[in-house]
PDB file of C-alpha atoms in Angstrom:
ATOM      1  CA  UNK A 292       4.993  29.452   2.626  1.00 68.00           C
ATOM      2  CA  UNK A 293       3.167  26.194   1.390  1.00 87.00           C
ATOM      3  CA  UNK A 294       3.256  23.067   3.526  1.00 95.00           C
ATOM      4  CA  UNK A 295       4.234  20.362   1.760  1.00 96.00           C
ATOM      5  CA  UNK A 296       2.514  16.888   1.519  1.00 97.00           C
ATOM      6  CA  UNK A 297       3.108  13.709  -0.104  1.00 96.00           C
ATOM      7  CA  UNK A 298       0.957  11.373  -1.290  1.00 96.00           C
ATOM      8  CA  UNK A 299       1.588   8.241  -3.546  1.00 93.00           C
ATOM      9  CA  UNK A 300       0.031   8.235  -7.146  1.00 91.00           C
ATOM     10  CA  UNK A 301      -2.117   5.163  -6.628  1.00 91.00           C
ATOM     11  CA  UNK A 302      -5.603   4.772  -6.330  1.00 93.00           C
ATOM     12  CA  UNK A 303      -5.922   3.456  -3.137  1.00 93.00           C
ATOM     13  CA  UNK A 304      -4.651   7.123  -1.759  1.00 95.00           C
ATOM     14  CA  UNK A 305      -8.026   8.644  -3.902  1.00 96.00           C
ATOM     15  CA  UNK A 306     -10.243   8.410  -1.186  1.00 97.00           C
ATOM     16  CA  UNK A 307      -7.614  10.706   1.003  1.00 96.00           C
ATOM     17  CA  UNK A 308      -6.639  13.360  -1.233  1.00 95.00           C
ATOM     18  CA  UNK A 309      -9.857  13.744  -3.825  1.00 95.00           C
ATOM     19  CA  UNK A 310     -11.267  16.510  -1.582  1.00 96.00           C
ATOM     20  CA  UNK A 311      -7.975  17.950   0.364  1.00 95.00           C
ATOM     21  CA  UNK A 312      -8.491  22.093   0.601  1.00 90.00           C
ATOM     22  CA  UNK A 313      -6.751  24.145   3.011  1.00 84.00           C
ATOM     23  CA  UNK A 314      -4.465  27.162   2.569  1.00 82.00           C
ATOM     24  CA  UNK A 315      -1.469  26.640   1.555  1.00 91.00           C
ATOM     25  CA  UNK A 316      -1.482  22.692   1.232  1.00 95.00           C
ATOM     26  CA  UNK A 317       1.080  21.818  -1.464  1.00 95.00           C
ATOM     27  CA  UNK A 318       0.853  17.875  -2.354  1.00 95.00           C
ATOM     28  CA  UNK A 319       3.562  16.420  -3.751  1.00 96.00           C
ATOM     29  CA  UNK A 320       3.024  12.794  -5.736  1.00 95.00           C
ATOM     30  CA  UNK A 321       5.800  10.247  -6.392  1.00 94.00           C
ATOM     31  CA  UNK A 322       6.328   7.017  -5.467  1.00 89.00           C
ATOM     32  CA  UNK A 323       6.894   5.327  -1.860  1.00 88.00           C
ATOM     33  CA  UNK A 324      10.782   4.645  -2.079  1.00 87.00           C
ATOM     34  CA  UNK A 325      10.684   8.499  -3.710  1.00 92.00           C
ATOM     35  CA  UNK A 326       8.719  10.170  -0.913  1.00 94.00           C
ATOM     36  CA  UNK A 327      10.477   8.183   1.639  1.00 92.00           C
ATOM     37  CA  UNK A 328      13.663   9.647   0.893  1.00 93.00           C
ATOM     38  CA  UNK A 329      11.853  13.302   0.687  1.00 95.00           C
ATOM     39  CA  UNK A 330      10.145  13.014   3.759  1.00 96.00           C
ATOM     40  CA  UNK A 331      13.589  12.265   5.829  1.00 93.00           C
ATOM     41  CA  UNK A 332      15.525  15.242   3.800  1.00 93.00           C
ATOM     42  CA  UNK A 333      12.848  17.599   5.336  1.00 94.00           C
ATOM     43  CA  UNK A 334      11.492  18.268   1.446  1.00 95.00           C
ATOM     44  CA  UNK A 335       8.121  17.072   2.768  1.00 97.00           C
ATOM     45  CA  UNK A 336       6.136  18.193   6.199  1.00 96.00           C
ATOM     46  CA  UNK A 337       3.986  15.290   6.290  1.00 97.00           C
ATOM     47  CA  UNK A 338       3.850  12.372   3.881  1.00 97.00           C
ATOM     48  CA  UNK A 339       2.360   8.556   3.295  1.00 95.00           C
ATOM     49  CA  UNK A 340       5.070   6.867   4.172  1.00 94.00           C
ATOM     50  CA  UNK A 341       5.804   2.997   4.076  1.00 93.00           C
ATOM     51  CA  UNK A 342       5.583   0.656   6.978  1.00 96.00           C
ATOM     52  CA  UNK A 343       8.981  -0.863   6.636  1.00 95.00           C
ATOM     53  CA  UNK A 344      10.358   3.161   6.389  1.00 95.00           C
ATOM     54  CA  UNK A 345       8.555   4.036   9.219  1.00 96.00           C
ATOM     55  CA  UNK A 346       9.694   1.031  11.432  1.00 97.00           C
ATOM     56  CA  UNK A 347      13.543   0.962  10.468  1.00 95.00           C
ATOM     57  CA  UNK A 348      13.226   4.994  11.199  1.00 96.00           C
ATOM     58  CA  UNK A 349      10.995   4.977  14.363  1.00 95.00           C
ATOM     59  CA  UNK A 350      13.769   6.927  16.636  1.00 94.00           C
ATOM     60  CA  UNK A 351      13.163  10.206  14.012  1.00 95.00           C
ATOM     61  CA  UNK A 352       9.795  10.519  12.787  1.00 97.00           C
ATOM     62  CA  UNK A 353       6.776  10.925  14.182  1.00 97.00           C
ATOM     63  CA  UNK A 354       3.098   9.211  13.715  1.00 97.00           C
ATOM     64  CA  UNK A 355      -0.403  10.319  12.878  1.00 97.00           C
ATOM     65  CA  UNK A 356      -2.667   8.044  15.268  1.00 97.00           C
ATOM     66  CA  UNK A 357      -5.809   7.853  13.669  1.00 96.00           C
ATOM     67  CA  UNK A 358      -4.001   6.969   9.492  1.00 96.00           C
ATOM     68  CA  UNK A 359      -3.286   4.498   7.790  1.00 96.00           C
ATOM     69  CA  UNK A 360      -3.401   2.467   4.264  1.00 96.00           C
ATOM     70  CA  UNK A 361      -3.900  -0.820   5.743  1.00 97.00           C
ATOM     71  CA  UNK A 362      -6.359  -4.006   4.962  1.00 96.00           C
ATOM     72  CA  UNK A 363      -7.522  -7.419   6.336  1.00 95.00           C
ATOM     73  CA  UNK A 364      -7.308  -9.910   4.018  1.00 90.00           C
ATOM     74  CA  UNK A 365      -6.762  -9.339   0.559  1.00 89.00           C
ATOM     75  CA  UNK A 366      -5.760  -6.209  -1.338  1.00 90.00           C
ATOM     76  CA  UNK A 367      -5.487  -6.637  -5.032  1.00 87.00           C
ATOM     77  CA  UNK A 368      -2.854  -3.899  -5.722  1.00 89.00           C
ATOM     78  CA  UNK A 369       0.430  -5.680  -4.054  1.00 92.00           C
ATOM     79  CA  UNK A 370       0.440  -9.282  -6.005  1.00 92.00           C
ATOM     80  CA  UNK A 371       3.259 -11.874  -6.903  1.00 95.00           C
ATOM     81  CA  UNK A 372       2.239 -12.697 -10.229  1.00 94.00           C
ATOM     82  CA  UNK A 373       4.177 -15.986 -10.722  1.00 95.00           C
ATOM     83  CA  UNK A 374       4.534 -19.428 -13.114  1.00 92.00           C
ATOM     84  CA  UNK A 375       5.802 -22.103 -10.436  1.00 92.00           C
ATOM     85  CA  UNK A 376       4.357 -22.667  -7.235  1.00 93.00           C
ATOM     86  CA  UNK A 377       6.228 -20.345  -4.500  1.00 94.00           C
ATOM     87  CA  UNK A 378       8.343 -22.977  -3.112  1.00 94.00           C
ATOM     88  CA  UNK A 379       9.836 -23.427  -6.794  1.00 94.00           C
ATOM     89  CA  UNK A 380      10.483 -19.794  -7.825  1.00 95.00           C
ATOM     90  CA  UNK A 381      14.275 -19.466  -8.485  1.00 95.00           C
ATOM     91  CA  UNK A 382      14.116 -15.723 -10.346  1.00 96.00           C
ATOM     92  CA  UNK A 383      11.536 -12.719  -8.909  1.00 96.00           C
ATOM     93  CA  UNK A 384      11.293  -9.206 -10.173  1.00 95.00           C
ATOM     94  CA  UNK A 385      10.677  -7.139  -7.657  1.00 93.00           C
ATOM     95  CA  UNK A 386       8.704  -3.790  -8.440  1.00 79.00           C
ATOM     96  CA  UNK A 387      11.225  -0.530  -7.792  1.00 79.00           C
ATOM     97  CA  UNK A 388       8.381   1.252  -6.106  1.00 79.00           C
ATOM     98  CA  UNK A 389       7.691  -0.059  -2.711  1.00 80.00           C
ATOM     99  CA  UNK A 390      10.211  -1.430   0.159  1.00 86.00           C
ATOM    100  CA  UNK A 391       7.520  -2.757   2.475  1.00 92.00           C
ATOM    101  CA  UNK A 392       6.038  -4.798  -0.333  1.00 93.00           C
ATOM    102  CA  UNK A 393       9.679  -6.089  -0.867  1.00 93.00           C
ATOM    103  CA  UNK A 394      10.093  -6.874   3.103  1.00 95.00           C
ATOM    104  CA  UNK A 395       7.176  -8.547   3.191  1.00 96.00           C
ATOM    105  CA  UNK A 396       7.560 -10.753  -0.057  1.00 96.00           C
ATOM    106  CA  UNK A 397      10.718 -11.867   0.959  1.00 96.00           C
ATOM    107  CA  UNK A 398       9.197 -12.622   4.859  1.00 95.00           C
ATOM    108  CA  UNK A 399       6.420 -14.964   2.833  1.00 95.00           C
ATOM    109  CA  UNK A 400       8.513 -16.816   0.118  1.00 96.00           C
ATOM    110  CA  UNK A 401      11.091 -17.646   3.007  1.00 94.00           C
ATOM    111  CA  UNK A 402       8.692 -18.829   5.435  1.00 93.00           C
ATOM    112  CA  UNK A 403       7.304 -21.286   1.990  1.00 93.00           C
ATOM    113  CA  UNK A 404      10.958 -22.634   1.615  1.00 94.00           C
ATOM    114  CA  UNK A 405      11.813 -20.510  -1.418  1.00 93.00           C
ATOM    115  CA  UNK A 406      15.425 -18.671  -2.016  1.00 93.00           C
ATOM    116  CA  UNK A 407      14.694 -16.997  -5.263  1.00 95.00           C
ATOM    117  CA  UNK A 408      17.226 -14.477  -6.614  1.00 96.00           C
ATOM    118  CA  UNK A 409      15.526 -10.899  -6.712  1.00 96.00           C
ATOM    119  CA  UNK A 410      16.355  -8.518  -8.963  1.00 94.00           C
ATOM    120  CA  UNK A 411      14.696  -5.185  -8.958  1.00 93.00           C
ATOM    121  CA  UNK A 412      13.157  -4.281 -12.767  1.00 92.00           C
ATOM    122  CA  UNK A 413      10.930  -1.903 -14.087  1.00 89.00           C
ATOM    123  CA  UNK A 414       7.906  -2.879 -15.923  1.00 89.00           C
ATOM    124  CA  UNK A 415       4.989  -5.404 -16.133  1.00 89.00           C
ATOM    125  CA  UNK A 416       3.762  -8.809 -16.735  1.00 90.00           C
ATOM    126  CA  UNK A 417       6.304  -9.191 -19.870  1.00 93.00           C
ATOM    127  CA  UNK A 418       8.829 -10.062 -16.977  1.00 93.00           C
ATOM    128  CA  UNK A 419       7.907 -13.179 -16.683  1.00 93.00           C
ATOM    129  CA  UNK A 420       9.184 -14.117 -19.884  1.00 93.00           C
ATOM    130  CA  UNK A 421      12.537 -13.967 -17.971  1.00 94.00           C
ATOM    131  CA  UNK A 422      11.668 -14.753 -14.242  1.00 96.00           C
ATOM    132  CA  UNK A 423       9.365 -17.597 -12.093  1.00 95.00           C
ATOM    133  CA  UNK A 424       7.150 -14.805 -10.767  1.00 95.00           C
ATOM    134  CA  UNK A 425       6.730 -10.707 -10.761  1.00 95.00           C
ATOM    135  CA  UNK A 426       5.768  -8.566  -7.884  1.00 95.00           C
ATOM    136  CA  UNK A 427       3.435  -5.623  -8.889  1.00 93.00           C
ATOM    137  CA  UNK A 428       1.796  -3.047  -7.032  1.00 90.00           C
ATOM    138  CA  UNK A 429      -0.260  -0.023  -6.999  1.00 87.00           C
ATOM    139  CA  UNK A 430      -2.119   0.718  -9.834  1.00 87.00           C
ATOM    140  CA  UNK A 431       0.086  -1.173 -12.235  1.00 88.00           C
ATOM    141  CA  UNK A 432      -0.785  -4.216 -10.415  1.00 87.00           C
ATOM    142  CA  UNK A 433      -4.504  -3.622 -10.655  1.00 87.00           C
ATOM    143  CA  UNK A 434      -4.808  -3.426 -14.117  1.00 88.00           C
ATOM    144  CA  UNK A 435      -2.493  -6.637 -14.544  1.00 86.00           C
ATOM    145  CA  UNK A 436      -5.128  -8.110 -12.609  1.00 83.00           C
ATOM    146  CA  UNK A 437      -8.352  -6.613 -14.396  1.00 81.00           C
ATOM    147  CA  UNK A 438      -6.199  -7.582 -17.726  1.00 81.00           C
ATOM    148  CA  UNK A 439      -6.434 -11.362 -16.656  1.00 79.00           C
ATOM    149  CA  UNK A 440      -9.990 -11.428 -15.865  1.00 73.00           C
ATOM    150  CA  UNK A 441     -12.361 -12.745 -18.748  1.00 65.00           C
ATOM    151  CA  UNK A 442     -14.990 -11.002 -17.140  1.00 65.00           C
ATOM    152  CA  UNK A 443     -15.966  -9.685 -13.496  1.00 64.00           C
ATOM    153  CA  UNK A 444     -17.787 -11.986 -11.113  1.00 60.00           C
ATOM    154  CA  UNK A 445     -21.524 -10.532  -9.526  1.00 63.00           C
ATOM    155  CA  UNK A 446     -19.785 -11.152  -6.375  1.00 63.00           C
ATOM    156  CA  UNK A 447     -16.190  -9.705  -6.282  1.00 58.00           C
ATOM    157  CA  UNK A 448     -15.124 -11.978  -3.548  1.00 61.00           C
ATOM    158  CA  UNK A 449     -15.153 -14.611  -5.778  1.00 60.00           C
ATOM    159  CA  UNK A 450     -12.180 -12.812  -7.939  1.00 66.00           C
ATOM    160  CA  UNK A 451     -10.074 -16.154  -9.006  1.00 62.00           C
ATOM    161  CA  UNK A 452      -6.408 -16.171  -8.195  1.00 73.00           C
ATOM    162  CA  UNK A 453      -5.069 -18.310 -11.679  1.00 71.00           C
ATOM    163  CA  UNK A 454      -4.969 -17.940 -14.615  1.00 78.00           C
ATOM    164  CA  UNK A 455      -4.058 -20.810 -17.965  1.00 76.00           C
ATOM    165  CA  UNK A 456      -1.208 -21.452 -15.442  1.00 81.00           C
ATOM    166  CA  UNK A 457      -0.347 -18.160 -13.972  1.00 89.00           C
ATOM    167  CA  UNK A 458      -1.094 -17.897 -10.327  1.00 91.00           C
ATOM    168  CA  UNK A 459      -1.918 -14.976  -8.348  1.00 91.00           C
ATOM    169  CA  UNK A 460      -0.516 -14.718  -4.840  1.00 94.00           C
ATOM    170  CA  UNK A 461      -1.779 -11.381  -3.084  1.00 93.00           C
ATOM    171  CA  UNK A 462       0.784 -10.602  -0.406  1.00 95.00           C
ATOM    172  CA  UNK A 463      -1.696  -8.861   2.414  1.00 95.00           C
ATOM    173  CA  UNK A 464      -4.151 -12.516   2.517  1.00 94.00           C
ATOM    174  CA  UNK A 465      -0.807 -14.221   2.236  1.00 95.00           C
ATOM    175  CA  UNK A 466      -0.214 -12.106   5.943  1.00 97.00           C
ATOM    176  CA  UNK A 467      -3.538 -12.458   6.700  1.00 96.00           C
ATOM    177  CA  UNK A 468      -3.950 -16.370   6.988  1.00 95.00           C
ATOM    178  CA  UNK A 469      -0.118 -16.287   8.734  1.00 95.00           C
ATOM    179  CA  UNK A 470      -1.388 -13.856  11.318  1.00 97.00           C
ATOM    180  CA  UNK A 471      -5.190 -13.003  11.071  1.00 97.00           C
ATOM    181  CA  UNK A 472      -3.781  -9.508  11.199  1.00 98.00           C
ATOM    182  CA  UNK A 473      -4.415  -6.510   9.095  1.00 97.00           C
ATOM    183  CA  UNK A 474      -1.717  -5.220   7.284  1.00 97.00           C
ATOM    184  CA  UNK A 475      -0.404  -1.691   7.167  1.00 97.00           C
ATOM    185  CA  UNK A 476       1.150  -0.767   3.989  1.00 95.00           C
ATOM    186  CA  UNK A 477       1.659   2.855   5.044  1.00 95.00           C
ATOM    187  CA  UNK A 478       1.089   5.285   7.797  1.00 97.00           C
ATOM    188  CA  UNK A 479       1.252   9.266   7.884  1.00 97.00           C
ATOM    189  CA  UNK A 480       4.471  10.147   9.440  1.00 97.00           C
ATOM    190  CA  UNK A 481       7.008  13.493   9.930  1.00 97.00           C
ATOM    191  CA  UNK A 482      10.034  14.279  11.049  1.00 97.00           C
ATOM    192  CA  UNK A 483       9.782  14.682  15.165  1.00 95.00           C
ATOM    193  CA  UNK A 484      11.617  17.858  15.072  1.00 95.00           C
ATOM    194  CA  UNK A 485       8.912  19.444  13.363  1.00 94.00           C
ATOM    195  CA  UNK A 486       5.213  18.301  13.950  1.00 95.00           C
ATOM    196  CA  UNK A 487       2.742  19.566  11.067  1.00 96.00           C
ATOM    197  CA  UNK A 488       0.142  22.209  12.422  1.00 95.00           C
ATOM    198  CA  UNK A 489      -2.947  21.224  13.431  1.00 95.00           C
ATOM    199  CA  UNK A 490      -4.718  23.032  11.154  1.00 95.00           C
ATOM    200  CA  UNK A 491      -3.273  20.288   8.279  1.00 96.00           C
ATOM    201  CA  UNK A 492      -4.084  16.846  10.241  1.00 96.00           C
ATOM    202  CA  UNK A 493      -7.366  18.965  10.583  1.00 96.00           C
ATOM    203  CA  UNK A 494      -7.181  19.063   6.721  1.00 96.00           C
ATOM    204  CA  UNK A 495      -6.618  15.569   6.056  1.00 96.00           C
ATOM    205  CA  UNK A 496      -8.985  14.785   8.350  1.00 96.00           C
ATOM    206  CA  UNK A 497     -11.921  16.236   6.652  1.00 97.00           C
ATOM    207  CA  UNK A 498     -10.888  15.100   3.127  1.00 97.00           C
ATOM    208  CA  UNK A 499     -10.874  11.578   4.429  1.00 97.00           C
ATOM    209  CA  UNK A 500     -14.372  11.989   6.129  1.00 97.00           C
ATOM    210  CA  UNK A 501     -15.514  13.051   2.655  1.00 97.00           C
ATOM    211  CA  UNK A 502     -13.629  10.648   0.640  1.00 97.00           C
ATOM    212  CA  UNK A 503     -15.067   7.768   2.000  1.00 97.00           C
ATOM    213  CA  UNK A 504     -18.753   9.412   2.322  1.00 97.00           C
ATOM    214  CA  UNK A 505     -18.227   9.621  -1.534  1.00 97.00           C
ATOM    215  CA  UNK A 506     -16.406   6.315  -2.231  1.00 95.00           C
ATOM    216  CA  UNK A 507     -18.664   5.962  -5.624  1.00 94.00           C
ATOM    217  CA  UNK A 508     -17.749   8.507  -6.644  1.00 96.00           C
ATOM    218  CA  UNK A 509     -13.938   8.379  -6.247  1.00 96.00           C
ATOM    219  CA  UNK A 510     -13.904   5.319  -7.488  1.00 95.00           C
ATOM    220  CA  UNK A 511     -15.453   5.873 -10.742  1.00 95.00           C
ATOM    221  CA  UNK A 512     -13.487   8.573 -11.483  1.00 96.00           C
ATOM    222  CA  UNK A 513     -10.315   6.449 -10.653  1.00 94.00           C
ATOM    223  CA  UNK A 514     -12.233   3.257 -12.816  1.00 93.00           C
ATOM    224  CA  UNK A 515     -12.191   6.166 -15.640  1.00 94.00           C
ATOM    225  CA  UNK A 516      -8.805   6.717 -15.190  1.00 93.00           C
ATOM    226  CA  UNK A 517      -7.227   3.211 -14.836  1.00 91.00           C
ATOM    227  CA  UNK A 518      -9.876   1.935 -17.924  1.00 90.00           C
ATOM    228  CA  UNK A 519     -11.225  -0.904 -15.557  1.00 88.00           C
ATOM    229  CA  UNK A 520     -14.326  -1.464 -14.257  1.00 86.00           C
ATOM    230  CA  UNK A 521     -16.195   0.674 -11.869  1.00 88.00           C
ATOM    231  CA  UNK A 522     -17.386  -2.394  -9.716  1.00 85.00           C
ATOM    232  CA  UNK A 523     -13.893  -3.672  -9.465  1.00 85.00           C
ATOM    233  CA  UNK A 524     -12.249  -0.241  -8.287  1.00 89.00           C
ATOM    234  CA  UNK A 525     -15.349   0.224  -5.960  1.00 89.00           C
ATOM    235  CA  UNK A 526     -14.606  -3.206  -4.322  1.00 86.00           C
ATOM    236  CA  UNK A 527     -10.967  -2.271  -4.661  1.00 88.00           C
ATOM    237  CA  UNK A 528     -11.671   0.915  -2.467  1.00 93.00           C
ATOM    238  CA  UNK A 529     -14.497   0.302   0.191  1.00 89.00           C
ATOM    239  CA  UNK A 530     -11.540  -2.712   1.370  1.00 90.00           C
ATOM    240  CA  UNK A 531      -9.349  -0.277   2.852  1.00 95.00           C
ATOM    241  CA  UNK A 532      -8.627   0.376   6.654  1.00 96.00           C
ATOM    242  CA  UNK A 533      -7.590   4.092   6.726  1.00 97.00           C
ATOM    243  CA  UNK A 534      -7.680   4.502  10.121  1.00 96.00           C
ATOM    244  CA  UNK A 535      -5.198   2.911  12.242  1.00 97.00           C
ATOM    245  CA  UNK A 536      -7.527   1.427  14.647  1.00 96.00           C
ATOM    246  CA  UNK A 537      -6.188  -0.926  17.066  1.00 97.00           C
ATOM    247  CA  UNK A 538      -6.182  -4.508  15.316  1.00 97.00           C
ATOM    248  CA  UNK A 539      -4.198  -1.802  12.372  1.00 98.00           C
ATOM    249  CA  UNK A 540      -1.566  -1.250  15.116  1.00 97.00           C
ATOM    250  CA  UNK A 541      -1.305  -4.988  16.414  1.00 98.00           C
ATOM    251  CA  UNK A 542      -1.050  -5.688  12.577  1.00 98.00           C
ATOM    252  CA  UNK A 543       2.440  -3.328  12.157  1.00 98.00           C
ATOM    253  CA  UNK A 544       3.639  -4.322  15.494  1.00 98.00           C
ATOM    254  CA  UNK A 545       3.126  -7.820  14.119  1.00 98.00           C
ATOM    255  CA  UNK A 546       5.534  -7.048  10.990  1.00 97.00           C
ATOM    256  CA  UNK A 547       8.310  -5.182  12.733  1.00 97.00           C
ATOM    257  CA  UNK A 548       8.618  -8.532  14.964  1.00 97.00           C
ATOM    258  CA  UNK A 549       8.749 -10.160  12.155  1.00 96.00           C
ATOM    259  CA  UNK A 550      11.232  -8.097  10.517  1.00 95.00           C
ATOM    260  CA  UNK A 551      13.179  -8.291  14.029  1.00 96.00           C
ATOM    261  CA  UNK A 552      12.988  -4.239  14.718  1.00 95.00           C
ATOM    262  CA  UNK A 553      11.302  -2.943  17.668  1.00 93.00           C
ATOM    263  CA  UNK A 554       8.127  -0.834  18.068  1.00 95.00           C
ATOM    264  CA  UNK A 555       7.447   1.968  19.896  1.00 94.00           C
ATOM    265  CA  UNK A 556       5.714   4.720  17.929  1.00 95.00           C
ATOM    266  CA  UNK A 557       5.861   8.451  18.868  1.00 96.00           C
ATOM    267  CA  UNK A 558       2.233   9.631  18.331  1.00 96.00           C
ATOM    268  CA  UNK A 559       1.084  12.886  17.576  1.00 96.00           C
ATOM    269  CA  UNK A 560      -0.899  14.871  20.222  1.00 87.00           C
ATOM    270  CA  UNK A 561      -1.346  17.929  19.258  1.00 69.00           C
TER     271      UNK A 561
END
């Protein structure tokens, strides 16, 4: 019988799941919201799942303690594409994908004095012919991004945040110059009930060791994919805390205070 993982279909998961071998490992992609719902059914053994999933289900799943999907400062792939300055937006399309990218939009644009009405679509920048501002992520929001660009800077950090009048407001610097925090966007969690073997965390382990030994390489085969430029998915990539190292854990216990739920994760040990 196959053990069954999920991982999201984004490029930020590459590194993780490029080189994944082991017997019997079964990966499942879909989206967060999807794998979410799979994971707490039991349908998956293991899965990426999103902070604001993990936090609101704390008293049923377990946690991996050494994963995570998390950055300090900015990310690129979870932006509020928008026309007004946040304190003006009165319309947002939120992305159907992602409830902790939701959670923490809303926890920024109140905090700025907004109260937009939020309406969850499907699709792209074309929203914004309707609404003040769009919230992408993953890969979609990417090559939004790489779509505005008139060409890429020699020195990434310099990536400019407007564009002829349409602003770019990416949600994890947004956190970071409220906190000075990372921010976790997901973390590997299970149901407590049943822990995944060791011989799988073992797995994942080793795929992440060479994922990130190989990061060029990953990331121009997800460039090739995506049709955007190497440098940009490299830079994209090599930004990414996948550990869950302790400033990683302040970060989430950061964001469930915010969110007013408690934290008290039930770590893995075997």
């Amino acid at each position: 019988m196959s053990f069954r993982l999920g991982f999201p279909p984004y490029a930020n998961v590459a590194p993780l799941v490029r080189f994944l071998e082991g017997e019997g490992l079964e990966v499942v992609h879909a989206p967060p919201t999807a794998l979410n719902r799979l994971l707490l059914e039991g349908k998956i053994g293991l899965s990426l799942a999103s902070s604001v999933f993990y936090l609101t289900h704390q008293e049923a799943l377990g946690l991996l303690p050494d994963f995570s999907v998390a950055v300090l400062g900015p990310v690129y792939s979870v932006n509020l594409f928008h026309k007004k300055p946040l304190p003006e937006l009165r319309r947002v399309a939120l992305t159907t994908e992602s409830a902790t990218s939701v959670a923490l939009l809303k926890l920024l644009l109140k905090e700025a004095g907004a109260r937009p009405e939020y309406r969850r679509e499907e699709g792209g920048l074309e929203l914004l012919e309707a609404y003040d501002g769009v919230l992408l992520i993953g890969d979609r929001a990417i090559q939004a991004y790489a779509g505005l660009l008139p060409s890429l800077p020699e020195t990434p950090h310099e990536l400019p945040s407007a564009f002829r009048g349409l602003k770019v407001t990416d949600l994890a610097m947004a956190w970071f110059r409220r906190t000075r925090l990372p921010f976790v966007f997901a973390v590997w969690a299970y149901r407590l009930e049943d822990p995944p073997p060791k011989g799988v965390v073992q797995a994942l382990r080793r795929a992440r060791r060479k994922g990130l030994a190989r990061l060029g390489e990953v990331a121009r085969g997800e460039a090739e994919r995506l049709r955007v430029h190497p440098a940009l998915l490299e830079h994209y990539l090599w930004n990414f805390r996948y550990h869950l190292e302790a400033p990683d854990r302040l970060g989430l216990e950061a964001f469930a205070e915010a969110l007013g739920l408690p934290f008290g994760p039930h770590f893995y040990s075997a």
